[in-house]
Amino acid sequence: MAELSYFWHGPVWRQLEAYLAQDRLPHALMLHGPRGIGKRHLAYALAERVLCEHGRACGRCPSCNLLTAGNHPDLLTLVPEPGKPLTVDRIRELIDALTLTPQYQRGRIVIIEAADRMNPAAANSFLKTLEEPAPDTVILLLCEQPSLLPATILSRCQRLQLTLPPLSEAEQWLVARNTPSGQARLALALNGGAPLAAAAWLDSDAPQRRWRFLKTLEKLLAGQGDPVVLAGEWQDEPLEQLVDWLLTVAADLVRLRYDDDGSLINTDCQGWLQDWARRLDLRQVFHFWQRLLNLRQALQTQLNRTLLLESLFLQIDRLRHEQTQIETGNPVLDHQG
Ligand SMILES: [Zn+2]
């Protein structure tokens, strides 16, 4: 933590600096905030600062070298498998590791990612670690939703909240990374306003996949192509992603129907959406949106994803049949903004 990496970390970073300056870093710190805000980055920056032999993340001492190589013995990390809870076995492994004394003189840092995914048994087991903290050890819990954790755990952690920067400042930050402002705005809208999530999205092939998906939607709404065949083309895309994209489109259709284009998400196809917002039956769009929201919840459980995707595409096909205004020709999707 030689310097501040992301400006929106400022308030939390200054608080951490103050703790360090007074040599009273709490033994359990919770860094919480939305996905894509840089919680992990901040936790590692703090670890570098604490474990560096010169106390300033010098980047040259043996401790810093071990951190760079990713094998510092006094930095313990716990990361649940994607989409899985953090189980008691993993917590027990951590507790065992904490019985050993740190190998260097700078104490020890534990980083627990997605700590809000601890299941009840894991949380119960972890509570003892918080009640009887290991000496010279700072535990950093990272999470999006602290409220998912028991109050007994929350009350034993010092909580530091990372908040999203204002959209205009996040947009400027992306533009400074050579992103055209239209794309920056779109990426932020699609990623909950989180700058790092937006940047990662722009650096991936997600923008191209999303556009290809919108082209599929264009075909469905225009009645060009069999919904089941089109669904088959999207079997490899995570259903969560498809549902999220559809949610943004459905929400935009409702917004545009109410002439609210200020909070539009899919700003790069506003004209196309506007045409469909005018033609489609608003009640049906609203039902579809509700169904997507319910489905988003249900996706945590085992479902037949192929059937679900087909039924979603068939429902979009039905939206077309229930147009309030049948007009000649179909709205054409092309890049704007
Ligand atoms: Zn160092």
PDB file of N, CA and C in Angstrom, residues 209 212-213 216 226-242 245 303-313:
ATOM      1  N   ARG A 209     -20.141 -10.933 -26.946  1.00  0.00           N
ATOM      2  CA  ARG A 209     -21.167 -11.969 -26.678  1.00  0.00           C
ATOM      3  C   ARG A 209     -22.527 -11.327 -26.434  1.00  0.00           C
ATOM      4  N   ARG A 212     -23.998 -10.228 -29.711  1.00  0.00           N
ATOM      5  CA  ARG A 212     -24.487 -11.381 -30.458  1.00  0.00           C
ATOM      6  C   ARG A 212     -25.831 -11.836 -29.868  1.00  0.00           C
ATOM      7  N   PHE A 213     -25.939 -11.748 -28.532  1.00  0.00           N
ATOM      8  CA  PHE A 213     -27.195 -12.135 -27.891  1.00  0.00           C
ATOM      9  C   PHE A 213     -28.320 -11.169 -28.277  1.00  0.00           C
ATOM     10  N   THR A 216     -29.647 -12.127 -31.496  1.00  0.00           N
ATOM     11  CA  THR A 216     -30.572 -13.263 -31.367  1.00  0.00           C
ATOM     12  C   THR A 216     -31.953 -12.762 -30.943  1.00  0.00           C
ATOM     13  N   ASP A 226     -36.493 -20.204 -35.438  1.00  0.00           N
ATOM     14  CA  ASP A 226     -37.204 -21.039 -34.476  1.00  0.00           C
ATOM     15  C   ASP A 226     -36.640 -20.785 -33.074  1.00  0.00           C
ATOM     16  N   PRO A 227     -37.493 -20.413 -32.094  1.00  0.00           N
ATOM     17  CA  PRO A 227     -36.990 -20.124 -30.743  1.00  0.00           C
ATOM     18  C   PRO A 227     -36.167 -21.270 -30.155  1.00  0.00           C
ATOM     19  N   VAL A 228     -36.602 -22.523 -30.414  1.00  0.00           N
ATOM     20  CA  VAL A 228     -35.882 -23.665 -29.823  1.00  0.00           C
ATOM     21  C   VAL A 228     -34.498 -23.808 -30.457  1.00  0.00           C
ATOM     22  N   VAL A 229     -34.435 -23.598 -31.775  1.00  0.00           N
ATOM     23  CA  VAL A 229     -33.136 -23.678 -32.459  1.00  0.00           C
ATOM     24  C   VAL A 229     -32.224 -22.552 -31.966  1.00  0.00           C
ATOM     25  N   LEU A 230     -32.790 -21.345 -31.841  1.00  0.00           N
ATOM     26  CA  LEU A 230     -31.989 -20.209 -31.367  1.00  0.00           C
ATOM     27  C   LEU A 230     -31.505 -20.447 -29.934  1.00  0.00           C
ATOM     28  N   ALA A 231     -32.376 -21.056 -29.100  1.00  0.00           N
ATOM     29  CA  ALA A 231     -31.967 -21.371 -27.717  1.00  0.00           C
ATOM     30  C   ALA A 231     -30.773 -22.316 -27.739  1.00  0.00           C
ATOM     31  N   GLY A 232     -30.794 -23.253 -28.686  1.00  0.00           N
ATOM     32  CA  GLY A 232     -29.701 -24.226 -28.798  1.00  0.00           C
ATOM     33  C   GLY A 232     -28.360 -23.560 -29.045  1.00  0.00           C
ATOM     34  N   GLU A 233     -28.382 -22.398 -29.697  1.00  0.00           N
ATOM     35  CA  GLU A 233     -27.124 -21.693 -29.986  1.00  0.00           C
ATOM     36  C   GLU A 233     -26.513 -21.063 -28.739  1.00  0.00           C
ATOM     37  N   TRP A 234     -27.304 -21.000 -27.645  1.00  0.00           N
ATOM     38  CA  TRP A 234     -26.826 -20.328 -26.428  1.00  0.00           C
ATOM     39  C   TRP A 234     -26.642 -21.283 -25.256  1.00  0.00           C
ATOM     40  N   GLN A 235     -26.564 -22.584 -25.555  1.00  0.00           N
ATOM     41  CA  GLN A 235     -26.431 -23.574 -24.482  1.00  0.00           C
ATOM     42  C   GLN A 235     -25.149 -23.403 -23.675  1.00  0.00           C
ATOM     43  N   ASP A 236     -24.100 -22.889 -24.316  1.00  0.00           N
ATOM     44  CA  ASP A 236     -22.808 -22.819 -23.622  1.00  0.00           C
ATOM     45  C   ASP A 236     -22.649 -21.569 -22.767  1.00  0.00           C
ATOM     46  N   GLU A 237     -23.544 -20.609 -22.946  1.00  0.00           N
ATOM     47  CA  GLU A 237     -23.452 -19.381 -22.143  1.00  0.00           C
ATOM     48  C   GLU A 237     -24.131 -19.638 -20.792  1.00  0.00           C
ATOM     49  N   PRO A 238     -23.519 -19.211 -19.673  1.00  0.00           N
ATOM     50  CA  PRO A 238     -24.195 -19.421 -18.381  1.00  0.00           C
ATOM     51  C   PRO A 238     -25.593 -18.793 -18.396  1.00  0.00           C
ATOM     52  N   LEU A 239     -26.563 -19.559 -17.919  1.00  0.00           N
ATOM     53  CA  LEU A 239     -27.945 -19.077 -17.935  1.00  0.00           C
ATOM     54  C   LEU A 239     -28.091 -17.799 -17.102  1.00  0.00           C
ATOM     55  N   GLU A 240     -27.293 -17.702 -16.021  1.00  0.00           N
ATOM     56  CA  GLU A 240     -27.329 -16.487 -15.186  1.00  0.00           C
ATOM     57  C   GLU A 240     -27.051 -15.251 -16.045  1.00  0.00           C
ATOM     58  N   GLN A 241     -26.046 -15.395 -16.925  1.00  0.00           N
ATOM     59  CA  GLN A 241     -25.667 -14.266 -17.773  1.00  0.00           C
ATOM     60  C   GLN A 241     -26.801 -13.899 -18.732  1.00  0.00           C
ATOM     61  N   LEU A 242     -27.406 -14.922 -19.346  1.00  0.00           N
ATOM     62  CA  LEU A 242     -28.495 -14.655 -20.292  1.00  0.00           C
ATOM     63  C   LEU A 242     -29.673 -14.001 -19.581  1.00  0.00           C
ATOM     64  N   TRP A 245     -28.858 -10.382 -18.885  1.00  0.00           N
ATOM     65  CA  TRP A 245     -28.995  -9.541 -20.086  1.00  0.00           C
ATOM     66  C   TRP A 245     -30.468  -9.277 -20.389  1.00  0.00           C
ATOM     67  N   LEU A 303     -31.723 -26.975 -11.864  1.00  0.00           N
ATOM     68  CA  LEU A 303     -32.852 -26.853 -12.778  1.00  0.00           C
ATOM     69  C   LEU A 303     -32.427 -27.406 -14.127  1.00  0.00           C
ATOM     70  N   ASN A 304     -33.414 -27.741 -14.941  1.00  0.00           N
ATOM     71  CA  ASN A 304     -33.089 -28.153 -16.306  1.00  0.00           C
ATOM     72  C   ASN A 304     -32.874 -26.897 -17.147  1.00  0.00           C
ATOM     73  N   ARG A 305     -31.615 -26.556 -17.330  1.00  0.00           N
ATOM     74  CA  ARG A 305     -31.280 -25.280 -17.953  1.00  0.00           C
ATOM     75  C   ARG A 305     -31.671 -25.213 -19.423  1.00  0.00           C
ATOM     76  N   THR A 306     -31.547 -26.342 -20.115  1.00  0.00           N
ATOM     77  CA  THR A 306     -31.913 -26.349 -21.537  1.00  0.00           C
ATOM     78  C   THR A 306     -33.388 -26.007 -21.701  1.00  0.00           C
ATOM     79  N   LEU A 307     -34.216 -26.686 -20.889  1.00  0.00           N
ATOM     80  CA  LEU A 307     -35.660 -26.442 -20.973  1.00  0.00           C
ATOM     81  C   LEU A 307     -36.001 -25.003 -20.606  1.00  0.00           C
ATOM     82  N   LEU A 308     -35.323 -24.497 -19.587  1.00  0.00           N
ATOM     83  CA  LEU A 308     -35.598 -23.133 -19.135  1.00  0.00           C
ATOM     84  C   LEU A 308     -35.303 -22.112 -20.222  1.00  0.00           C
ATOM     85  N   LEU A 309     -34.149 -22.302 -20.864  1.00  0.00           N
ATOM     86  CA  LEU A 309     -33.757 -21.354 -21.906  1.00  0.00           C
ATOM     87  C   LEU A 309     -34.754 -21.414 -23.068  1.00  0.00           C
ATOM     88  N   GLU A 310     -35.144 -22.639 -23.437  1.00  0.00           N
ATOM     89  CA  GLU A 310     -36.129 -22.774 -24.520  1.00  0.00           C
ATOM     90  C   GLU A 310     -37.434 -22.078 -24.145  1.00  0.00           C
ATOM     91  N   SER A 311     -37.869 -22.260 -22.889  1.00  0.00           N
ATOM     92  CA  SER A 311     -39.156 -21.666 -22.512  1.00  0.00           C
ATOM     93  C   SER A 311     -39.053 -20.138 -22.472  1.00  0.00           C
ATOM     94  N   LEU A 312     -37.868 -19.624 -22.105  1.00  0.00           N
ATOM     95  CA  LEU A 312     -37.683 -18.162 -22.132  1.00  0.00           C
ATOM     96  C   LEU A 312     -37.792 -17.632 -23.558  1.00  0.00           C
ATOM     97  N   PHE A 313     -37.124 -18.333 -24.485  1.00  0.00           N
ATOM     98  CA  PHE A 313     -37.140 -17.889 -25.879  1.00  0.00           C
ATOM     99  C   PHE A 313     -38.555 -17.997 -26.464  1.00  0.00           C
TER     100      PHE A 313
END
